[in-house]
Amino acid sequence: MTAPLTWLDRTDFARYALLPEHLVPRWTGEEAYDACGEYATALRFEGHDVVILGGEPLPVTWIAYALVFARWSSADDDRSLLPGVDTALASGAWEDVVTVELGGRYVLTDAGYDGEHIRGLDHVDPPELVRVTIPAGRYLLQSLLIQPDPESEYYLERLLPLG
């Protein structure tokens, strides 16, 4: 049985940032304004790639085994998500977004939060950040909208390792 997913259900800015943990103290929250209008993109911050997910203020989670971020568009619950992700991983329908260089420890949180606010989120309930560890390497960020059943729809962004 898989562990329950941790969903972030708060974003006033309608965007989430996947920030390298060591850069959190210098993040002001204003950096992601240039990423407006995109559902998934990346920006450079102090020489590092920061993945930005958004476009709509949807709940988001990280599925580590699949290297997938999922945003809940519509569903009664998330029971169909993991089977839907497993099916999607074999699909050739993914849309290429951007190539990024990632590796290490990250936090996924509201892109509009500043570093001081982010550092205070570790024990907030409901959660406002998810800790993510990503193996070092180059990745192709890809997007896909899935409908694992007639009542469920999720936006997926996956990190596809590049040779």
mmCIF file of C-alpha atoms in Angstrom:
data_model
loop_
_atom_site.group_PDB
_atom_site.id
_atom_site.type_symbol
_atom_site.label_atom_id
_atom_site.label_comp_id
_atom_site.label_asym_id
_atom_site.label_seq_id
_atom_site.Cartn_x
_atom_site.Cartn_y
_atom_site.Cartn_z
ATOM 1 C CA MET A 1 0.000 0.000 0.000
ATOM 2 C CA THR A 2 1.298 3.462 -0.888
ATOM 3 C CA ALA A 3 1.588 6.293 1.599
ATOM 4 C CA PRO A 4 -1.113 8.956 1.326
ATOM 5 C CA LEU A 5 -0.194 11.881 -0.884
ATOM 6 C CA THR A 6 0.551 15.269 0.658
ATOM 7 C CA TRP A 7 -1.429 17.928 -1.168
ATOM 8 C CA LEU A 8 -0.651 21.633 -1.060
ATOM 9 C CA ASP A 9 -3.982 23.355 -1.291
ATOM 10 C CA ARG A 10 -2.908 26.947 -0.867
ATOM 11 C CA THR A 11 -1.519 29.338 -3.411
ATOM 12 C CA ASP A 12 -2.598 32.943 -3.476
ATOM 13 C CA PHE A 13 -0.280 33.533 -6.439
ATOM 14 C CA ALA A 14 -1.676 30.593 -8.522
ATOM 15 C CA ARG A 15 1.873 29.290 -8.997
ATOM 16 C CA TYR A 16 4.095 26.896 -7.126
ATOM 17 C CA ALA A 17 7.893 26.993 -7.118
ATOM 18 C CA LEU A 18 10.236 24.047 -6.794
ATOM 19 C CA LEU A 19 13.131 25.833 -5.090
ATOM 20 C CA PRO A 20 16.569 24.477 -4.261
ATOM 21 C CA GLU A 21 16.503 24.365 -0.463
ATOM 22 C CA HIS A 22 19.752 26.310 -0.078
ATOM 23 C CA LEU A 23 18.296 29.254 -2.058
ATOM 24 C CA VAL A 24 15.128 29.614 0.015
ATOM 25 C CA PRO A 25 16.571 32.388 2.274
ATOM 26 C CA ARG A 26 17.208 34.619 -0.766
ATOM 27 C CA TRP A 27 13.884 33.998 -2.557
ATOM 28 C CA THR A 28 11.659 37.107 -2.394
ATOM 29 C CA GLY A 29 8.545 35.690 -4.063
ATOM 30 C CA GLU A 30 8.735 38.263 -6.856
ATOM 31 C CA GLU A 31 10.971 36.132 -9.081
ATOM 32 C CA ALA A 32 8.098 34.048 -10.442
ATOM 33 C CA TYR A 33 6.135 37.015 -11.816
ATOM 34 C CA ASP A 34 7.945 36.549 -15.137
ATOM 35 C CA ALA A 35 6.531 33.008 -15.348
ATOM 36 C CA CYS A 36 2.927 34.239 -15.627
ATOM 37 C CA GLY A 37 0.684 32.601 -18.188
ATOM 38 C CA GLU A 38 2.456 29.246 -18.228
ATOM 39 C CA TYR A 39 1.203 25.976 -16.743
ATOM 40 C CA ALA A 40 4.751 24.697 -16.357
ATOM 41 C CA THR A 41 8.012 26.506 -16.964
ATOM 42 C CA ALA A 42 11.395 27.150 -15.428
ATOM 43 C CA LEU A 43 13.404 30.207 -14.561
ATOM 44 C CA ARG A 44 16.995 30.812 -13.515
ATOM 45 C CA PHE A 45 17.634 32.062 -10.001
ATOM 46 C CA GLU A 46 21.182 32.597 -8.799
ATOM 47 C CA GLY A 47 22.508 30.126 -11.359
ATOM 48 C CA HIS A 48 19.983 27.360 -10.604
ATOM 49 C CA ASP A 49 16.846 26.199 -12.390
ATOM 50 C CA VAL A 50 13.582 26.730 -10.519
ATOM 51 C CA VAL A 51 10.535 24.873 -11.825
ATOM 52 C CA ILE A 52 7.302 26.888 -11.747
ATOM 53 C CA LEU A 53 3.917 25.128 -11.869
ATOM 54 C CA GLY A 54 0.726 27.077 -12.171
ATOM 55 C CA GLY A 55 -1.652 29.020 -14.281
ATOM 56 C CA GLU A 56 -4.516 28.198 -11.930
ATOM 57 C CA PRO A 57 -4.584 27.913 -8.118
ATOM 58 C CA LEU A 58 -5.002 24.112 -8.103
ATOM 59 C CA PRO A 59 -3.869 21.751 -5.321
ATOM 60 C CA VAL A 60 -0.518 20.085 -6.100
ATOM 61 C CA THR A 61 1.382 17.007 -4.913
ATOM 62 C CA TRP A 62 4.706 15.280 -5.653
ATOM 63 C CA ILE A 63 4.773 11.612 -6.659
ATOM 64 C CA ALA A 64 8.397 10.694 -6.016
ATOM 65 C CA TYR A 65 8.548 7.223 -7.595
ATOM 66 C CA ALA A 66 7.363 8.660 -10.924
ATOM 67 C CA LEU A 67 9.144 12.057 -10.722
ATOM 68 C CA VAL A 68 5.716 13.614 -11.335
ATOM 69 C CA PHE A 69 3.949 16.670 -9.982
ATOM 70 C CA ALA A 70 0.153 16.350 -10.129
ATOM 71 C CA ARG A 71 -2.307 19.213 -9.934
ATOM 72 C CA TRP A 72 -5.884 18.333 -9.033
ATOM 73 C CA SER A 73 -8.224 19.883 -11.597
ATOM 74 C CA SER A 74 -11.408 17.985 -10.773
ATOM 75 C CA ALA A 75 -12.163 14.802 -8.850
ATOM 76 C CA ASP A 76 -14.145 13.669 -5.830
ATOM 77 C CA ASP A 77 -10.983 12.130 -4.324
ATOM 78 C CA ASP A 78 -7.468 11.174 -5.456
ATOM 79 C CA ARG A 79 -7.956 7.368 -5.633
ATOM 80 C CA SER A 80 -7.695 7.324 -9.435
ATOM 81 C CA LEU A 81 -4.551 9.462 -9.558
ATOM 82 C CA LEU A 82 -1.779 6.885 -9.041
ATOM 83 C CA PRO A 83 -3.260 4.327 -11.468
ATOM 84 C CA GLY A 84 -3.708 7.210 -13.918
ATOM 85 C CA VAL A 85 -0.082 8.284 -13.466
ATOM 86 C CA ASP A 86 1.131 4.709 -14.002
ATOM 87 C CA THR A 87 -0.809 4.541 -17.276
ATOM 88 C CA ALA A 88 0.396 8.007 -18.319
ATOM 89 C CA LEU A 89 4.065 7.120 -17.769
ATOM 90 C CA ALA A 90 3.870 4.726 -20.722
ATOM 91 C CA SER A 91 2.035 7.242 -22.916
ATOM 92 C CA GLY A 92 3.714 9.019 -25.798
ATOM 93 C CA ALA A 93 1.316 11.960 -25.484
ATOM 94 C CA TRP A 94 3.471 14.076 -23.126
ATOM 95 C CA GLU A 95 4.188 17.636 -24.284
ATOM 96 C CA ASP A 96 7.795 18.805 -23.971
ATOM 97 C CA VAL A 97 8.098 22.044 -22.005
ATOM 98 C CA VAL A 98 11.699 22.853 -21.066
ATOM 99 C CA THR A 99 15.004 21.215 -20.178
ATOM 100 C CA VAL A 100 16.266 21.822 -16.630
ATOM 101 C CA GLU A 101 19.295 20.929 -14.543
ATOM 102 C CA LEU A 102 18.218 19.728 -11.096
ATOM 103 C CA GLY A 103 19.600 17.777 -8.182
ATOM 104 C CA GLY A 104 19.464 17.754 -4.425
ATOM 105 C CA ARG A 105 16.937 18.907 -1.869
ATOM 106 C CA TYR A 106 14.069 21.189 -2.844
ATOM 107 C CA VAL A 107 10.916 22.686 -1.380
ATOM 108 C CA LEU A 108 7.681 22.909 -3.336
ATOM 109 C CA THR A 109 5.556 25.797 -2.121
ATOM 110 C CA ASP A 110 3.627 28.896 -3.185
ATOM 111 C CA ALA A 111 5.902 30.809 -5.569
ATOM 112 C CA GLY A 112 4.772 34.122 -4.060
ATOM 113 C CA TYR A 113 6.080 33.360 -0.569
ATOM 114 C CA ASP A 114 9.360 34.915 0.501
ATOM 115 C CA GLY A 115 12.176 32.891 2.019
ATOM 116 C CA GLU A 116 11.454 33.926 5.594
ATOM 117 C CA HIS A 117 7.842 32.799 5.277
ATOM 118 C CA ILE A 118 8.870 29.512 3.620
ATOM 119 C CA ARG A 119 11.292 28.687 6.451
ATOM 120 C CA GLY A 120 8.386 28.878 8.916
ATOM 121 C CA LEU A 121 6.202 26.375 7.051
ATOM 122 C CA ASP A 122 7.696 23.067 8.184
ATOM 123 C CA HIS A 123 5.029 22.247 10.768
ATOM 124 C CA VAL A 124 2.000 24.102 9.424
ATOM 125 C CA ASP A 125 -1.242 22.152 9.178
ATOM 126 C CA PRO A 126 -2.550 21.857 6.523
ATOM 127 C CA PRO A 127 0.868 21.653 4.838
ATOM 128 C CA GLU A 128 2.090 24.583 2.759
ATOM 129 C CA LEU A 129 5.288 22.977 1.526
ATOM 130 C CA VAL A 130 6.477 19.590 0.368
ATOM 131 C CA ARG A 131 10.115 18.529 0.606
ATOM 132 C CA VAL A 132 11.392 16.960 -2.602
ATOM 133 C CA THR A 133 14.688 15.179 -3.312
ATOM 134 C CA ILE A 134 15.734 14.857 -6.938
ATOM 135 C CA PRO A 135 18.754 12.920 -8.232
ATOM 136 C CA ALA A 136 21.278 15.239 -9.926
ATOM 137 C CA GLY A 137 20.987 15.450 -13.683
ATOM 138 C CA ARG A 138 19.377 17.039 -16.717
ATOM 139 C CA TYR A 139 15.644 16.577 -17.087
ATOM 140 C CA LEU A 140 13.045 17.266 -19.716
ATOM 141 C CA LEU A 141 9.995 18.802 -18.032
ATOM 142 C CA GLN A 142 6.894 17.450 -19.757
ATOM 143 C CA SER A 143 3.159 18.105 -19.290
ATOM 144 C CA LEU A 144 0.074 15.980 -19.764
ATOM 145 C CA LEU A 145 -3.603 16.319 -18.848
ATOM 146 C CA ILE A 146 -5.070 12.986 -17.746
ATOM 147 C CA GLN A 147 -8.617 11.820 -17.098
ATOM 148 C CA PRO A 148 -8.214 8.480 -15.308
ATOM 149 C CA ASP A 149 -11.994 8.154 -15.019
ATOM 150 C CA PRO A 150 -14.974 10.191 -16.251
ATOM 151 C CA GLU A 151 -15.114 12.268 -13.046
ATOM 152 C CA SER A 152 -11.380 12.956 -12.566
ATOM 153 C CA GLU A 153 -8.897 15.250 -14.250
ATOM 154 C CA TYR A 154 -5.298 16.051 -13.297
ATOM 155 C CA TYR A 155 -2.510 18.102 -14.817
ATOM 156 C CA LEU A 156 0.774 16.205 -14.668
ATOM 157 C CA GLU A 157 4.297 17.531 -15.027
ATOM 158 C CA ARG A 158 7.045 14.959 -15.063
ATOM 159 C CA LEU A 159 10.795 15.158 -14.914
ATOM 160 C CA LEU A 160 12.120 12.824 -17.580
ATOM 161 C CA PRO A 161 15.851 12.088 -17.027
ATOM 162 C CA LEU A 162 18.001 12.808 -20.061
ATOM 163 C CA GLY A 163 20.882 10.365 -20.742
#
